[in-house]
Coordinates of C-alpha atoms and ligand atoms in Angstrom, one line a residue:
M363 CA -14.8 -24.6 -9.6
M364 CA -12.3 -21.9 -9.0
D365 CA -10.6 -21.6 -5.6
P366 CA -11.8 -18.7 -3.4
L367 CA -10.4 -15.5 -4.8
K368 CA -7.3 -14.1 -3.1
P369 CA -7.5 -10.7 -1.4
D370 CA -5.8 -8.7 -4.1
T371 CA -8.3 -10.1 -6.7
L372 CA -11.2 -9.3 -4.4
L373 CA -10.0 -5.7 -4.1
A374 CA -10.1 -5.5 -7.9
T375 CA -13.5 -7.1 -8.4
L376 CA -15.7 -6.5 -5.3
G377 CA -18.7 -4.1 -5.4
R378 CA -18.9 -3.5 -9.1
D379 CA -21.1 -4.7 -11.9
P380 CA -20.3 -3.1 -15.3
D381 CA -23.3 -4.8 -16.9
S382 CA -25.6 -2.8 -14.7
N383 CA -23.8 0.5 -15.4
A384 CA -23.5 0.9 -19.2
G385 CA -20.4 -1.2 -19.2
L386 CA -18.4 1.3 -17.2
V387 CA -15.8 -0.3 -14.9
N388 CA -16.8 1.6 -11.8
P389 CA -20.2 1.9 -10.3
A390 CA -22.0 5.3 -10.4
V391 CA -22.3 7.7 -7.6
Q392 CA -26.0 7.5 -6.8
R393 CA -27.2 10.3 -4.5
G394 CA -30.7 10.3 -3.2
S395 CA -33.1 10.8 -0.3
T396 CA -36.6 10.0 -1.6
V397 CA -37.2 6.6 -3.2
L398 CA -40.5 6.6 -5.2
Y399 CA -42.9 3.7 -5.1
P400 CA -45.1 3.4 -8.2
T401 CA -48.1 1.7 -6.6
L402 CA -49.8 1.2 -3.3
D403 CA -48.7 -2.5 -3.4
A404 CA -45.0 -1.5 -4.0
L405 CA -45.2 1.1 -1.1
Q406 CA -46.8 -1.3 1.3
N407 CA -44.7 -4.3 0.5
V408 CA -41.3 -2.7 0.4
R409 CA -38.7 -4.8 2.3
R410 CA -36.9 -2.5 4.7
E411 CA -34.0 -4.9 4.9
Y412 CA -30.2 -4.9 5.0
G413 CA -28.8 -4.4 1.5
R414 CA -32.0 -3.0 0.0
V415 CA -32.6 0.6 -1.1
Y416 CA -35.8 2.0 0.4
Y417 CA -34.8 5.4 1.8
G418 CA -31.7 7.4 1.1
R419 CA -30.5 7.6 4.7
H420 CA -30.1 3.8 4.7
G421 CA -28.0 3.8 1.6
T422 CA -28.1 3.9 -2.2
P423 CA -26.6 1.3 -4.6
T424 CA -23.2 3.1 -4.1
T425 CA -23.4 2.5 -0.4
I426 CA -24.4 -1.1 -0.9
A427 CA -21.5 -1.7 -3.3
L428 CA -19.1 -0.6 -0.6
Q429 CA -20.9 -2.6 2.1
D430 CA -20.7 -5.7 -0.1
A431 CA -17.0 -5.3 -0.8
L432 CA -16.2 -4.8 2.9
T433 CA -18.5 -7.7 3.9
A434 CA -16.6 -10.1 1.6
L435 CA -13.2 -8.8 2.8
D436 CA -14.1 -9.3 6.5
G437 CA -16.0 -12.5 6.1
A438 CA -18.9 -10.8 7.7
A439 CA -22.7 -11.2 7.5
G440 CA -23.1 -7.5 6.7
T441 CA -21.4 -4.2 7.0
I442 CA -23.0 -0.9 8.2
I443 CA -21.4 2.3 6.8
V444 CA -21.5 5.5 8.9
G445 CA -20.1 9.0 8.6
S446 CA -16.9 8.4 10.6
G447 CA -14.8 5.9 12.4
A448 CA -15.8 7.5 15.7
A449 CA -19.5 7.0 14.8
A450 CA -18.8 3.4 13.9
I451 CA -17.4 2.7 17.4
S452 CA -20.3 4.4 19.3
T453 CA -22.9 2.8 17.0
A454 CA -21.4 -0.7 17.4
M455 CA -21.4 -0.4 21.2
I456 CA -24.7 1.4 22.0
G457 CA -27.1 -1.1 20.5
F458 CA -26.1 -3.8 23.0
L459 CA -26.2 -1.6 26.1
S460 CA -28.9 -0.7 28.7
Q461 CA -28.9 1.0 32.0
G462 CA -26.9 -1.0 34.6
D463 CA -24.8 -2.8 32.1
H464 CA -21.0 -3.0 32.2
V465 CA -18.4 -2.7 29.5
L466 CA -14.7 -3.7 29.4
I467 CA -12.4 -1.3 27.5
G468 CA -8.8 -1.8 26.6
D469 CA -6.6 0.8 28.3
C470 CA -4.9 1.6 25.0
V471 CA -8.0 2.2 22.9
Y472 CA -8.5 5.2 20.6
E473 CA -9.1 8.1 23.0
P474 CA -12.6 9.2 21.6
S475 CA -13.8 5.6 22.4
R476 CA -12.8 6.3 26.0
K477 CA -14.5 9.7 26.0
F478 CA -17.7 8.1 24.6
T479 CA -17.6 5.6 27.4
E480 CA -17.0 8.3 30.1
R481 CA -19.2 11.1 28.8
V482 CA -22.1 9.2 27.3
L483 CA -22.3 5.6 28.5
K484 CA -21.7 6.5 32.1
R485 CA -24.4 9.2 32.0
F486 CA -26.9 6.5 31.0
G487 CA -25.9 4.2 33.8
V488 CA -23.4 1.9 32.0
T489 CA -20.3 1.2 34.1
A490 CA -16.8 0.6 32.6
T491 CA -13.7 -1.2 33.6
Y492 CA -10.5 -0.5 31.8
Y493 CA -8.2 -3.5 31.3
D494 CA -4.5 -4.1 30.8
P495 CA -4.1 -4.7 27.0
A496 CA -1.8 -7.6 27.9
I497 CA -4.6 -9.3 29.9
G498 CA -5.3 -12.1 27.4
A499 CA -7.5 -15.0 28.8
G500 CA -7.3 -13.2 32.2
I501 CA -10.2 -11.0 31.0
A502 CA -12.5 -13.8 32.2
A503 CA -12.0 -12.6 35.8
L504 CA -13.3 -9.1 34.9
I505 CA -16.5 -10.3 33.2
T506 CA -19.5 -9.7 35.5
P507 CA -23.1 -10.9 35.0
R508 CA -23.8 -7.4 33.6
T509 CA -20.9 -7.2 31.2
R510 CA -22.3 -6.9 27.6
V511 CA -19.5 -5.5 25.5
I512 CA -15.7 -5.8 25.4
L513 CA -13.9 -3.3 23.2
V514 CA -10.5 -4.4 21.9
E515 CA -8.0 -2.6 19.7
A516 CA -4.7 -4.1 18.5
P517 CA -2.3 -2.5 18.3
G518 CA -3.4 0.6 20.2
S519 CA -2.9 3.5 17.9
Q520 CA -0.8 5.6 20.3
T521 CA 1.2 3.0 22.3
F522 CA 1.1 0.1 19.8
E523 CA 0.5 -2.5 22.5
M524 CA -0.8 -5.7 21.2
M525 CA -3.7 -7.8 22.6
D526 CA -4.3 -11.5 22.5
V527 CA -7.5 -11.0 20.5
P528 CA -8.5 -14.7 20.2
A529 CA -8.1 -15.3 23.9
I530 CA -10.2 -12.3 24.8
A531 CA -12.9 -13.2 22.2
A532 CA -13.1 -16.8 23.4
A533 CA -13.6 -15.7 27.0
A534 CA -16.3 -13.3 26.0
R535 CA -18.1 -15.7 23.8
A536 CA -18.2 -18.3 26.6
R537 CA -20.1 -15.7 28.7
G538 CA -22.3 -14.4 25.9
V539 CA -20.5 -11.0 25.8
V540 CA -20.2 -9.2 22.4
T541 CA -16.6 -8.3 21.4
I542 CA -16.0 -5.3 19.2
M543 CA -12.5 -4.8 17.7
D544 CA -11.2 -1.5 16.3
N545 CA -9.2 -2.8 13.3
T546 CA -8.2 0.5 11.8
W547 CA -4.5 -0.1 12.1
A548 CA -4.3 -3.4 10.3
T549 CA -7.4 -3.0 8.0
S550 CA -9.4 -6.0 6.9
L551 CA -6.4 -7.0 4.7
Y552 CA -3.9 -7.6 7.4
C553 CA -6.2 -8.8 10.2
K554 CA -9.5 -10.7 10.1
P555 CA -11.1 -10.0 13.5
L556 CA -14.2 -12.2 12.8
A557 CA -12.0 -15.2 12.0
L558 CA -10.3 -14.6 15.4
G559 CA -13.6 -14.9 17.1
V560 CA -14.6 -11.3 17.4
D561 CA -18.3 -10.4 16.7
I562 CA -17.9 -7.0 15.2
S563 CA -14.9 -5.4 13.3
V564 CA -14.9 -1.6 13.2
Q565 CA -12.7 0.5 11.0
S566 CA -12.2 4.1 10.4
A567 CA -12.4 4.0 6.6
T568 CA -11.1 7.6 6.8
K569 CA -7.6 6.0 7.1
Y570 CA -6.3 3.3 4.7
I571 CA -9.5 2.6 2.8
G572 CA -9.9 6.2 1.8
G573 CA -6.1 6.4 1.7
H574 CA -5.9 10.0 0.4
S575 CA -6.8 12.2 3.4
D576 CA -9.9 13.5 1.8
I577 CA -12.9 11.6 3.2
L578 CA -14.4 10.6 6.6
L579 CA -16.2 7.3 6.9
G580 CA -16.6 4.4 9.3
A581 CA -17.4 0.7 8.6
I582 CA -19.0 -1.8 11.0
A583 CA -18.6 -5.4 9.8
C584 CA -20.9 -7.7 11.8
N585 CA -21.4 -11.4 12.2
A586 CA -24.9 -12.8 11.8
A587 CA -25.7 -12.6 15.5
T588 CA -25.0 -8.9 15.8
L589 CA -25.9 -7.4 12.4
E590 CA -29.6 -6.6 13.1
T591 CA -28.8 -4.9 16.4
V592 CA -26.2 -2.7 14.9
R593 CA -28.5 -1.9 11.9
A594 CA -31.2 -0.9 14.3
A595 CA -28.8 1.4 16.3
F596 CA -27.7 2.9 13.0
G597 CA -31.3 3.7 12.1
D598 CA -32.3 4.9 15.6
F599 CA -29.5 7.5 15.7
G600 CA -30.2 8.7 12.2
H601 CA -26.8 7.9 10.8
H602 CA -25.9 8.2 7.2
A603 CA -22.9 7.9 4.9
A604 CA -22.6 10.2 1.8
P605 CA -22.6 8.2 -1.5
D606 CA -19.8 10.4 -2.8
D607 CA -17.6 9.4 0.1
C608 CA -18.6 5.7 -0.3
W609 CA -17.6 5.9 -3.9
L610 CA -14.2 7.4 -3.0
A611 CA -13.8 4.6 -0.4
L612 CA -14.5 2.0 -3.1
R613 CA -11.9 3.7 -5.3
G614 CA -9.5 3.6 -2.4
L615 CA -10.0 -0.1 -1.9
R616 CA -8.8 -0.9 -5.4
T617 CA -5.2 0.2 -4.5
M618 CA -5.2 -0.5 -0.8
S619 CA -3.1 -3.6 -1.0
V620 CA -0.3 -2.0 -3.0
R621 CA -0.4 1.1 -0.8
L622 CA -0.3 -1.0 2.4
E623 CA 2.7 -3.0 1.1
R624 CA 4.6 0.3 0.8
H625 CA 3.4 1.7 4.1
H626 CA 4.5 -1.6 5.8
A627 CA 7.9 -1.6 4.1
T628 CA 8.6 2.1 4.7
G629 CA 7.3 2.0 8.2
L630 CA 9.8 -0.8 9.1
K631 CA 12.6 1.1 7.4
L632 CA 11.9 4.3 9.4
A633 CA 11.4 2.2 12.6
A634 CA 14.9 0.6 12.1
Y635 CA 16.3 4.1 11.5
F636 CA 14.8 5.5 14.7
A637 CA 16.0 2.4 16.6
G638 CA 19.6 3.2 15.6
R639 CA 19.5 6.8 16.7
P640 CA 21.1 7.6 20.1
E641 CA 18.3 10.2 20.7
V642 CA 15.7 7.5 20.7
K643 CA 14.8 5.4 23.8
R644 CA 12.4 3.0 22.3
V645 CA 10.5 2.2 19.1
L646 CA 6.9 0.9 19.4
H647 CA 6.2 -1.3 16.4
P648 CA 4.7 -4.8 16.8
A649 CA 6.1 -5.9 13.4
M650 CA 9.7 -5.3 14.7
A651 CA 11.5 -8.3 16.1
G652 CA 12.0 -7.7 19.8
D653 CA 8.8 -5.7 20.3
P654 CA 6.8 -7.0 23.2
G655 CA 3.8 -7.6 20.9
H656 CA 5.8 -9.2 18.1
A657 CA 4.7 -12.8 18.7
L658 CA 1.0 -11.9 18.8
W659 CA 1.4 -9.8 15.7
K660 CA 3.1 -12.6 13.8
R661 CA 0.4 -15.1 14.9
D662 CA -2.7 -13.0 14.1
F663 CA -1.7 -10.5 11.4
T664 CA -0.4 -10.9 7.9
G665 CA 1.1 -7.4 7.6
A666 CA 1.7 -4.0 9.2
S667 CA 0.5 -0.6 8.3
G668 CA 2.6 2.6 8.4
L669 CA 1.8 3.8 11.9
F670 CA 4.1 3.3 14.8
G671 CA 5.6 5.1 17.8
V672 CA 9.0 6.5 18.9
V673 CA 9.9 7.4 22.4
L674 CA 12.6 10.1 22.4
Q675 CA 15.2 10.5 25.1
P676 CA 14.0 13.5 27.2
T677 CA 14.6 16.8 25.6
T678 CA 13.7 20.4 26.1
R679 CA 10.6 22.0 24.6
A680 CA 12.8 24.0 22.4
G681 CA 14.5 20.8 21.3
L682 CA 11.2 19.2 20.4
A683 CA 10.0 22.3 18.6
A684 CA 13.2 22.5 16.6
F685 CA 12.7 18.8 15.6
V686 CA 9.1 19.0 14.4
D687 CA 8.8 22.6 13.3
G688 CA 11.3 22.4 10.4
L689 CA 10.2 19.0 9.0
Q690 CA 9.7 19.3 5.2
L691 CA 8.0 16.0 4.4
F692 CA 6.4 15.0 7.6
G693 CA 3.2 16.9 8.3
M694 CA 2.0 17.5 11.9
G695 CA -1.7 16.7 12.2
Y696 CA -4.3 14.3 13.4
S697 CA -5.6 11.3 11.4
W698 CA -3.4 9.1 9.3
G699 CA -3.6 6.4 6.6
G700 CA -3.2 8.8 3.7
Y701 CA -0.3 8.8 1.2
E702 CA 1.6 11.4 3.1
S703 CA 3.9 11.0 6.1
L704 CA 3.1 12.5 9.5
C705 CA 4.9 13.1 12.7
L706 CA 2.7 13.9 15.8
P707 CA 3.9 14.5 19.3
A708 CA 1.5 12.6 21.5
N709 CA 0.9 12.0 25.2
P710 CA -0.9 8.9 26.2
A711 CA -0.5 9.5 29.9
H712 CA -3.8 11.3 30.6
A713 CA -5.9 8.6 28.9
R714 CA -4.7 5.6 31.0
T715 CA -6.1 4.2 34.1
A716 CA -5.4 0.4 34.3
V717 CA -1.7 0.6 33.4
P718 CA -0.2 4.1 33.7
W719 CA 2.1 5.4 30.9
T720 CA 5.3 6.1 32.7
E721 CA 7.7 7.0 29.9
N722 CA 9.4 10.3 30.6
G723 CA 10.6 10.8 27.0
Q724 CA 8.4 12.5 24.4
L725 CA 6.3 10.1 22.3
L726 CA 6.1 10.8 18.6
R727 CA 3.5 9.0 16.4
I728 CA 5.0 8.5 13.0
H729 CA 3.0 7.7 9.9
A730 CA 5.1 6.4 7.1
G731 CA 3.6 7.6 3.8
L732 CA 4.4 6.7 0.2
E733 CA 7.3 9.0 -0.3
D734 CA 10.8 7.6 -1.0
P735 CA 12.1 6.5 2.4
R736 CA 15.6 7.9 1.6
D737 CA 14.0 11.4 1.4
L738 CA 12.1 10.8 4.7
I739 CA 15.2 9.7 6.5
A740 CA 17.1 12.8 5.2
D741 CA 14.3 14.9 6.6
L742 CA 14.6 13.2 10.0
D743 CA 18.5 13.5 10.0
A744 CA 18.0 17.2 9.6
A745 CA 15.4 17.3 12.4
F746 CA 17.8 15.5 14.8
A747 CA 20.5 18.0 13.9
R748 CA 18.2 20.9 14.6
R749 CA 17.3 19.4 17.9
A750 CA 20.9 19.0 18.9
A751 CA 21.6 22.6 18.0
A752 CA 18.6 23.8 20.0
E753 CA 19.7 21.8 23.0
A754 CA 23.3 23.1 22.8
A755 CA 22.0 26.7 22.6
A756 CA 19.7 26.3 25.6
P757 CA 20.6 23.2 27.7
A758 CA 18.0 21.7 30.1
P759 CA 18.3 23.3 33.5
Ligands
PLP1145 C1 -9.0 7.8 13.4 C2 -9.4 6.6 14.2 C3 -10.7 6.4 14.6 C4 -11.9 7.4 14.2 O1 -12.0 7.6 12.9 P1 -12.7 8.9 12.3 O2 -13.0 8.4 10.9 O3 -11.6 10.0 12.3 O4 -13.8 9.2 13.1 C5 -11.1 5.2 15.3 N1 -10.1 4.4 15.7 C6 -8.8 4.6 15.4 C7 -7.8 3.6 15.8 C8 -8.4 5.7 14.7 O5 -7.1 5.9 14.4

């Protein structure tokens, strides 16, 4: 008997079966809506089950290949693929909620998760309490008899606050509450939410799984207790994931480990560079020694991705514009996880209620891409020089 395969080997082998595809290494893109049944018996006895092909909306063999790969990586009972990470979060939550129920939402979660809670769930009579990301086992005090779902995200993708995921998951399980973790930052390579006691791990596959800034997809990896509920919600809302995008996600998986190693290393190099700049107040990166979340990151994660935060010393708007407008290698835009570097001014203050964001310096969200870090640092050196010139020309009043 061989030992269980290591993650890098899994990435090279999962979700493909050359024998069933003319010997070709990769599976085919199989598009389709209608599935034909040759006989009345076949039509009436079709098994409309997870992992089977019976109508295109529920997946073709290409979708199932991606599901199987992600299920193995996450140690899940099954994975539901939807058209975006945002759909993955709302679909994972909604199946467990009824009028009068209560949800607990980390104060640092992805902002559209918060908007879904405020705009949709509240309208249907579901109440929400936002909790301090540092709450840990203290979450038990916020669980009411109507609490059904706890949403965790670590680190938060704007403020990079860590959470004690096992402590929150244990408190939830003791009370029969479903925990859902947004694991987009670490991916299923660097954090295994289900092994930490979480019921459902959600990822925006748009980010590192796709890895090339050219698809949108979401993945919901469920344990055995939650899979059928999530699968029903997926069907009831009419979700679908395009086979072409599933195929690109499978292709992305093959190189995800080597890409992430570089994102991790370059991210830490850039974080150290920023930490050494006098114009920087604080770097937010849980894999950096000294970060408030470092001990939790070390305990629960095996690596870091390329996304982190930088709080600048206060500057003028012209100083900020001079910094970002002339960047040659860092693009300014939403999303992340592709091969290219990004620098995005962000303001978490308006999306906080439990623990206000009180930093007065501008937050920059940095995505370390796969470029040579020496070129990236030269680009940032020039940006700081432009900022200094702009501040000297028009000092703050
Ligand atoms: C991008 C993102 C999502 C949503 O993903 P989409 O595929 O863009 O819908 C969810 N969570 C986090 C943390 C993200 O960064």
